[in-house]
Short mmCIF file of C-alpha atoms and ligand atoms in Angstrom, two decimals:
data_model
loop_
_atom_site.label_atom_id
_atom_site.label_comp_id
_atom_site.label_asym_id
_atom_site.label_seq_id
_atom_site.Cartn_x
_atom_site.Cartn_y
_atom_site.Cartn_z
CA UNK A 1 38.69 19.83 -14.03
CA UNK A 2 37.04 19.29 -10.62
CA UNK A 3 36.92 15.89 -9.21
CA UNK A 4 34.28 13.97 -9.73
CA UNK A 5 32.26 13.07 -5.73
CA UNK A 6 30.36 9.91 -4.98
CA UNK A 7 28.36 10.05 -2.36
CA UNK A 8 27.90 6.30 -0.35
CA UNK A 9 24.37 6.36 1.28
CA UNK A 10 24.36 3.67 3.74
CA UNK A 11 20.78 2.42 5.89
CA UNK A 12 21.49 1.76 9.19
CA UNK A 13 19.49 -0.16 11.60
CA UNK A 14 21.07 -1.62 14.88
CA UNK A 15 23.91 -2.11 13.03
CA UNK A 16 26.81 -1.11 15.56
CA UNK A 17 28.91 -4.74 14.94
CA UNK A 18 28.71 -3.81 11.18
CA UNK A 19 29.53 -0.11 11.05
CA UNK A 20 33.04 -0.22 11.93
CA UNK A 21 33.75 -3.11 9.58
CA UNK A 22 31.84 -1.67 6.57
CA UNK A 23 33.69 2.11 7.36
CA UNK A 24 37.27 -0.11 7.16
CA UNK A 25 36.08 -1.34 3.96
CA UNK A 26 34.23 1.35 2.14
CA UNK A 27 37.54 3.68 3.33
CA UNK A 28 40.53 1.21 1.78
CA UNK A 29 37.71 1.32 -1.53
CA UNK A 30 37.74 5.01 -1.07
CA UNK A 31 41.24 5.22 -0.85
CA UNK A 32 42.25 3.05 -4.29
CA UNK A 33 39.70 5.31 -6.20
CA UNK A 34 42.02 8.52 -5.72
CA UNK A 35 40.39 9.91 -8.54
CA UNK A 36 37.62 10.62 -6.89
CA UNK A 37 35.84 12.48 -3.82
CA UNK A 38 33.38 10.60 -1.30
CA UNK A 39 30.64 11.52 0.60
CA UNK A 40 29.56 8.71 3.37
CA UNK A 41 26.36 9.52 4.03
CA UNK A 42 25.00 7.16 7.28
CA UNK A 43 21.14 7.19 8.01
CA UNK A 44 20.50 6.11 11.39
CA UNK A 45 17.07 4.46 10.84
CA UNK A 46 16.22 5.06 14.63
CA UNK A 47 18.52 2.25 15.97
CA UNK A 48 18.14 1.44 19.59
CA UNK A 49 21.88 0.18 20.41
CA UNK A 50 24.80 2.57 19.57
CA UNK A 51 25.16 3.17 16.16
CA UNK A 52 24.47 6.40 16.52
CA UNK A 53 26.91 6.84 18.66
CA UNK A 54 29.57 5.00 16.00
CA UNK A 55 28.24 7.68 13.53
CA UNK A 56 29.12 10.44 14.99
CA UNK A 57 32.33 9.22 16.60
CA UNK A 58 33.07 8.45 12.44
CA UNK A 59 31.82 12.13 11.38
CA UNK A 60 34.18 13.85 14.11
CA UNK A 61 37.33 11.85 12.24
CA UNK A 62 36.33 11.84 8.91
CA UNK A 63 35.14 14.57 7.49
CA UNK A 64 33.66 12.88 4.51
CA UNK A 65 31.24 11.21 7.18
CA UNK A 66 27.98 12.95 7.04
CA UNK A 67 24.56 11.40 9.07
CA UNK A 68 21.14 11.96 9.54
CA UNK A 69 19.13 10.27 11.97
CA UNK A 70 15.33 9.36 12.33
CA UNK A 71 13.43 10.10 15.12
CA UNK A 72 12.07 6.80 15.27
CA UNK A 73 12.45 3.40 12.70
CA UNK A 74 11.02 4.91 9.23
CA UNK A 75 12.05 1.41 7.27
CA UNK A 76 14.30 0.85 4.97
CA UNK A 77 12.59 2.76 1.91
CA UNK A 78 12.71 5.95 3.78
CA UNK A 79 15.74 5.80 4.89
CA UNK A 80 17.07 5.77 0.96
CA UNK A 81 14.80 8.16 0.19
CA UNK A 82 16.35 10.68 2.74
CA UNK A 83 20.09 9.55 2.02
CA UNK A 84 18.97 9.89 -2.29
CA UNK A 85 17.61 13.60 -1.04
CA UNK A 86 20.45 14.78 0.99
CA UNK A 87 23.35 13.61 -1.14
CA UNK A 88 25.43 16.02 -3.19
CA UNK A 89 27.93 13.87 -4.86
CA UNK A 90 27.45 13.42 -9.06
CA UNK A 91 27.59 10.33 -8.71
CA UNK A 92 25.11 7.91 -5.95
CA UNK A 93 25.21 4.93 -4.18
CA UNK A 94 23.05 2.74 -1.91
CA UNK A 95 24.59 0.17 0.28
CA UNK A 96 23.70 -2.05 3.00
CA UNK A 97 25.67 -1.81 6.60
CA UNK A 98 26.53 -5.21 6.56
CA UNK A 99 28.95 -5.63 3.79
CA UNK A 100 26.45 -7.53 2.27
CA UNK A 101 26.32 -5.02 -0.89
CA UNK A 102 30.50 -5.70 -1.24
CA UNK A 103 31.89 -2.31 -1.99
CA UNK A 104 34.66 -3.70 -3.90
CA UNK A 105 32.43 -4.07 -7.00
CA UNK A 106 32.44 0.08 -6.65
CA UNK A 107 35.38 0.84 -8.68
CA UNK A 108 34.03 -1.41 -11.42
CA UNK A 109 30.52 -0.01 -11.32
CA UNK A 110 32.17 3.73 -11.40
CA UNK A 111 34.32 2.04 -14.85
CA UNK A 112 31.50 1.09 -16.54
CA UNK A 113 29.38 4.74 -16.10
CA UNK A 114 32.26 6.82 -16.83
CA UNK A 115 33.32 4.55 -19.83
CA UNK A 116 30.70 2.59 -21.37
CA UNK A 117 28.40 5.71 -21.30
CA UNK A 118 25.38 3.62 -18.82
CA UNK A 119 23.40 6.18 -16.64
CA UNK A 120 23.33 3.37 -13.74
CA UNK A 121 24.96 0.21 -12.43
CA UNK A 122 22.79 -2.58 -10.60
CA UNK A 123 23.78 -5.30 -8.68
CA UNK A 124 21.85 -8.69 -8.80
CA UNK A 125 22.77 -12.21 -7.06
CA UNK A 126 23.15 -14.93 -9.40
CA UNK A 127 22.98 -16.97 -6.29
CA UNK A 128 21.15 -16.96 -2.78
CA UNK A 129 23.39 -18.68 -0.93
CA UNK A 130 23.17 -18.78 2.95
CA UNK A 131 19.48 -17.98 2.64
CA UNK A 132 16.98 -20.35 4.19
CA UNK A 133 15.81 -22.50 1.24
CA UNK A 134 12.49 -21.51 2.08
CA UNK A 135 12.57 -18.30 1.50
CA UNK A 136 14.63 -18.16 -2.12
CA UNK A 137 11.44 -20.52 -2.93
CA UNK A 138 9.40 -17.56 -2.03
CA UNK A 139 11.19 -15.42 -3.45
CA UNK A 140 11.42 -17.09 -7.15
CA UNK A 141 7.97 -17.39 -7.03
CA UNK A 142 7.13 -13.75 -6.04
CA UNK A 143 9.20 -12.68 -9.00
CA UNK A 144 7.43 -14.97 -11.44
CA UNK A 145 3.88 -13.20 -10.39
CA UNK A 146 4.97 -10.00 -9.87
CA UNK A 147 6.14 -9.81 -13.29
CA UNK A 148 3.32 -11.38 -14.81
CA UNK A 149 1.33 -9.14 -13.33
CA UNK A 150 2.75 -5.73 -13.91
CA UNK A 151 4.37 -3.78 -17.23
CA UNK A 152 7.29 -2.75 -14.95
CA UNK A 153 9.99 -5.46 -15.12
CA UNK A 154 11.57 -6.44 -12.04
CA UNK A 155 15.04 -8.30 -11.57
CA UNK A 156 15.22 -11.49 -9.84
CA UNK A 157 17.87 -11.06 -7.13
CA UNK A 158 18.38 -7.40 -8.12
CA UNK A 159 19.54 -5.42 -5.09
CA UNK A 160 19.20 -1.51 -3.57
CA UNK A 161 23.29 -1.57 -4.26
CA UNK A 162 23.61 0.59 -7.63
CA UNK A 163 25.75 3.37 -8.66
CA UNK A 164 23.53 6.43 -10.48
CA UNK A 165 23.75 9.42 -12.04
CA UNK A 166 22.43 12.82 -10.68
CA UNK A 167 19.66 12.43 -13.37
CA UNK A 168 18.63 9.13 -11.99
CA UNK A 169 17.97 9.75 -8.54
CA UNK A 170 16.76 13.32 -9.87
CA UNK A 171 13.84 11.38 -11.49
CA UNK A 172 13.78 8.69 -8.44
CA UNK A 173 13.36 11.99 -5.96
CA UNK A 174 10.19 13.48 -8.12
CA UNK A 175 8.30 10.22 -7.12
CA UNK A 176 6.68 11.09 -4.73
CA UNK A 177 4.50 8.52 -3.47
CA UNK A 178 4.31 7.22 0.60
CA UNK A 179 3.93 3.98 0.07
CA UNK A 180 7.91 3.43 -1.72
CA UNK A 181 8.76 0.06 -2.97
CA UNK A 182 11.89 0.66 -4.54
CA UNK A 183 12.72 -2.14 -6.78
CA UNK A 184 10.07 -1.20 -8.98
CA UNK A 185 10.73 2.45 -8.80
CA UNK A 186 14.12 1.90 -9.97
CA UNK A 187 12.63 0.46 -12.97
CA UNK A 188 9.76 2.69 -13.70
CA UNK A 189 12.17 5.63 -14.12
CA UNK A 190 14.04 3.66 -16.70
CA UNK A 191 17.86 4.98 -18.26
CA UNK A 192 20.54 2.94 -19.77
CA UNK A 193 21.54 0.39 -17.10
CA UNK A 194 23.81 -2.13 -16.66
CA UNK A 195 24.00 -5.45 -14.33
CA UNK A 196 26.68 -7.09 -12.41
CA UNK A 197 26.23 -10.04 -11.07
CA UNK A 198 27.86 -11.50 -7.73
CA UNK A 199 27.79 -14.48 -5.56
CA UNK A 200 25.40 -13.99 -2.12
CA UNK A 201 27.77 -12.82 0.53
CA UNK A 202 26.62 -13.28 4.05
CA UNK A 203 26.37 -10.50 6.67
CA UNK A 204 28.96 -9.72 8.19
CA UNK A 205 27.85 -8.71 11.85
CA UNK A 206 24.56 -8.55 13.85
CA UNK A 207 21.45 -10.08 12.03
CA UNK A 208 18.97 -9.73 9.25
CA UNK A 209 15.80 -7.20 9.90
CA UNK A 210 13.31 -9.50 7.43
CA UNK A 211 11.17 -11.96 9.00
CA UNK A 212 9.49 -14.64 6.13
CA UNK A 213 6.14 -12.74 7.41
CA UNK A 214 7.66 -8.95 6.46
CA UNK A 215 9.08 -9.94 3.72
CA UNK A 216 5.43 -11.36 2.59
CA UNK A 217 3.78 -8.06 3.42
CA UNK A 218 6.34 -6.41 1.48
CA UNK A 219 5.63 -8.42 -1.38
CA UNK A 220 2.12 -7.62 -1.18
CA UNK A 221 3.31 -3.99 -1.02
CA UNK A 222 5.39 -4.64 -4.12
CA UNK A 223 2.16 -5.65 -5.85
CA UNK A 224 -0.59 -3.29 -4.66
CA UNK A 225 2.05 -0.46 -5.53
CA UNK A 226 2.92 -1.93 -9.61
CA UNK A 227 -0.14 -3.45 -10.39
CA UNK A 228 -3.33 -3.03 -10.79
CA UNK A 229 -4.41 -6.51 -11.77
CA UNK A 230 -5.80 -8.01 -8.52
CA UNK A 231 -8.34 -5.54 -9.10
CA UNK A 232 -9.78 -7.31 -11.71
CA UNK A 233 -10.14 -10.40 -10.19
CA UNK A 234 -13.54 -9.35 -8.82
CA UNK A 235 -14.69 -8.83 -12.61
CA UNK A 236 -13.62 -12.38 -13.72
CA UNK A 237 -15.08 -14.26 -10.53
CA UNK A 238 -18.00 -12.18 -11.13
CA UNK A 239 -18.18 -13.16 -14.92
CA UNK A 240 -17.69 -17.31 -14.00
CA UNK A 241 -20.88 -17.20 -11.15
CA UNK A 242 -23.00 -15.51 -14.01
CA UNK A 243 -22.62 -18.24 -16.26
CA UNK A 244 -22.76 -21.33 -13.80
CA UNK A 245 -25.78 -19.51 -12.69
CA UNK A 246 -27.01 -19.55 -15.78
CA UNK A 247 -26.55 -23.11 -16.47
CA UNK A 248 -27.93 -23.77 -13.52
CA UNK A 249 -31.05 -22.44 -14.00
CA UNK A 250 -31.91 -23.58 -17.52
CA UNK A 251 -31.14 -26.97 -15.51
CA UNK A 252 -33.21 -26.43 -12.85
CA UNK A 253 -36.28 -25.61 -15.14
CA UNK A 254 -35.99 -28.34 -17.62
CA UNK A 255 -35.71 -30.51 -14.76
CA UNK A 256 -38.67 -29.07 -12.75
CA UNK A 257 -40.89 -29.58 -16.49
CA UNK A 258 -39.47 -32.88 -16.79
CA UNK A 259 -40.17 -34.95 -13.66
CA UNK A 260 -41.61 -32.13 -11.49
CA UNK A 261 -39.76 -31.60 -8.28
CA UNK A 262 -40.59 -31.30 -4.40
CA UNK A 263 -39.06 -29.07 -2.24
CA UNK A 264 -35.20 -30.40 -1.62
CA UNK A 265 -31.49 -29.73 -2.09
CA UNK A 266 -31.16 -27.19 0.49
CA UNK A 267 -27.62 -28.50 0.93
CA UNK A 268 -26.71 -27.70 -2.05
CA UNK A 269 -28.01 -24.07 -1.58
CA UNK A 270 -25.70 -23.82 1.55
CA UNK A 271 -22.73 -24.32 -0.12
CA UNK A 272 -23.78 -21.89 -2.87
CA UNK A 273 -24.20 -19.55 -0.49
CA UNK A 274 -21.23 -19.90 1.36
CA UNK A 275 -18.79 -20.20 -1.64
CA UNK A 276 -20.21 -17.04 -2.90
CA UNK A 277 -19.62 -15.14 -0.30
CA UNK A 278 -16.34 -15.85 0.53
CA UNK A 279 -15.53 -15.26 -2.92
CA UNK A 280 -17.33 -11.82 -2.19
CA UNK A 281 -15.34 -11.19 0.87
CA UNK A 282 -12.05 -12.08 -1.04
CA UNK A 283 -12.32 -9.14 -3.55
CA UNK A 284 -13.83 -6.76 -1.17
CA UNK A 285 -10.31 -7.67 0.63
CA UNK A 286 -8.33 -6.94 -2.23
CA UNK A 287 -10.70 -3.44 -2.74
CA UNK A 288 -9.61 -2.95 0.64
CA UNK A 289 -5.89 -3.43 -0.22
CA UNK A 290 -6.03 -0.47 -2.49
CA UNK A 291 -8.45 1.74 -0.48
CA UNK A 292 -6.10 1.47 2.44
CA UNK A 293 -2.85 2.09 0.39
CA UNK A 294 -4.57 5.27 -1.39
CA UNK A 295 -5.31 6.16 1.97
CA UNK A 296 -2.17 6.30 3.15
CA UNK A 297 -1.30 8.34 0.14
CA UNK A 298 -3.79 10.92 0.95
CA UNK A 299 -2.55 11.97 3.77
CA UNK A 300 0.47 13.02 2.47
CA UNK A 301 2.25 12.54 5.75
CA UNK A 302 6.19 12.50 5.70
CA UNK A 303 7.65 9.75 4.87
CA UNK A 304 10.40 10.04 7.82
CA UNK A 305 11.37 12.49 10.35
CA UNK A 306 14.61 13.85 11.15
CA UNK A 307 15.78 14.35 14.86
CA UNK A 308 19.11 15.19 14.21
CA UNK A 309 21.85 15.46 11.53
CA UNK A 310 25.65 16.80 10.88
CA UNK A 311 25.96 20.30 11.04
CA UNK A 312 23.46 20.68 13.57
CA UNK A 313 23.74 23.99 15.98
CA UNK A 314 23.96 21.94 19.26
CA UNK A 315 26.58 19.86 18.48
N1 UDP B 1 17.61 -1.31 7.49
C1 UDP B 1 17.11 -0.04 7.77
N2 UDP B 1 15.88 0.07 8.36
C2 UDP B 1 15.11 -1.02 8.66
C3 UDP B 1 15.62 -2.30 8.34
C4 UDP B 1 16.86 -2.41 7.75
O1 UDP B 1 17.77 0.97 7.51
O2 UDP B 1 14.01 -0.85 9.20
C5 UDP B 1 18.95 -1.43 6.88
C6 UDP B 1 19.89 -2.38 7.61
O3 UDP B 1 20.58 -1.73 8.65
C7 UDP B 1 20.82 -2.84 6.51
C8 UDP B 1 19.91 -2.82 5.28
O4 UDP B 1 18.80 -1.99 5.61
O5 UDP B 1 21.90 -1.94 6.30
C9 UDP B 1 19.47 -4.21 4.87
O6 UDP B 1 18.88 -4.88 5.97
P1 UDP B 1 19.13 -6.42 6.22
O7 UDP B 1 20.59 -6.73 6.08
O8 UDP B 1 18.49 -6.75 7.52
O9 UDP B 1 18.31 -7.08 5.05
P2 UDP B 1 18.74 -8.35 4.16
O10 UDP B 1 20.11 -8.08 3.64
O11 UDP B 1 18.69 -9.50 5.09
O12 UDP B 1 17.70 -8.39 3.07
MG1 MG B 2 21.70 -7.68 4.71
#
């Protein structure tokens, strides 16, 4: 019987300290699962210091080392996508450069598909150790919303590192939507799936690409993309001015019989207005939200560019 291949796709952004550490690693993994083939498969994610360079230096020695490389910085999402495209193996993986996704859960993770009959393996933090306390805060509380908010589930502290089947990234492939938020998509598609859990490691090497304000647009992403629900927000504000309106004017009148009333409360008229229309403004922002994102997926532009990959003619 053939051998059964995983292929490793790994995301690389400036990440020439890690790359050497994470090839040591991912290779001694490599070499205790002699059972099976590997495919390393490196996306260059248009780094601007030499990891490129690293790559290719990695592909000439090891054959198993495959790259492709961006012609610019595509973000993290596109960079899966191409590594889930290109890959051959049977079996897939997604890991992070900086030993952060710890490759010697792999063996275990390839245990539990091949035995327990799952279709995929995910990796979630118990813990977020190391993190800024800030942020985790942030983070908790995203999750909370996020899955109030949407029918697709998604795991606190899940992360990108998973092992799949071919059907799995099959299905994850035939999205094909621009705007890629992957934690959800890795839920929408569904399959039997299993969890690990692990202690936060820290990076090894150079430094973390998420500032708090990119992670907050990507949470909005995360939102816009899986739900649906800010949407209605307009509706329900909408509903709530009717009926203080209403009040409000059955007031006004029974005062105006009552005790008659000169001209006055301006003021109050003011704020009215005001309130209003900020609360108009605020749902014409979240329109907007939407608008711009199906926008984006009109255009059906690529969602990365290659420059250059193994196997080209030049080399
Ligand atoms: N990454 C990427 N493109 C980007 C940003 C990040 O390919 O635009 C890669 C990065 O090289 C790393 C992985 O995505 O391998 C995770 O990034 P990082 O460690 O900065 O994120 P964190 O672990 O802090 O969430
Ligand atoms: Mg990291």
């Amino acid at each position: 019987m053939a051998k059964d291949k995983i292929s490793v796709i790994v995301s690389c952004y400036n990440e020439q300290d890690s790359i050497p550490l994470f090839y040591g690693e991912i290779d001694k993994i490599s070499k205790e699962m002699s059972k099976v083939d590997f495919e390393f498969l490196f996306i260059n994610d248009g780094s601007i210091d030499n990891t490129l360079k690293l790559v290719k230096e990695l592909s000439q020695k090891d054959k198993r080392v495959k790259y492709i490389s961006f012609s610019r910085n595509f973000g993290k999402e596109a960079a899966m996508l191409a590594g889930l495209e290109h890959a051959t193996g049977d079996y897939i993986t997604l890991m992070d450069a900086d030993l952060q996704d710890p490759p010697e859960l792999l063996p275990e993770m390839y245990r539990i598909i091949k035995e327990d009959n799952y279709d995929q393996v995910g990796t979630r933090r118990v813990s977020r150790r190391g993190e800024p306390l800030i942020r985790s805060f942030f983070a908790r509380k995203f999750y909370k919303i996020i899955n109030k908010m949407s029918k697709i589930e998604m795991v606190d502290g899940a992360r990108d590192y998973r092992l799949m089947k071919r059907k799995v990234v099959d299905a994850i492939i035939s999205l094909s939507e621009y705007n890629r938020y992957s934690k959800g998509l890795f839920s929408f598609v569904g399959f039997k799936t299993k969890w690990l859990e692990y202690e936060n490691v820290e990076r090894v090497a150079g430094e973390t690409k998420w500032s708090f304000w990119k992670l907050f647009k990507y949470a909005i992403e995360g939102i816009v993309a899986f739900s649906t629900a800010p949407l209605s927000i307009a509706t329900v504000f909408g509903l709530i001015m009717c009926m203080i309106a209403f009040v409000a004017i059955v007031f006004i009148i029974v005062k105006t019989l009552i005790y008659g009333d000169p001209v006055s409360g301006w003021p109050s008229i003011a704020c009215i207005i005001l309130f209003v229309s900020g609360v108009q403004l605020f749902c014409m922002g979240i329109i907007g939200m939407y608008l711009s994102k199906t926008y984006l997926e009109v255009k059906k532009r690529p969602i990365y560019i290659i420059s250059e990959s193994t196997g080209d003619k030049n080399e």
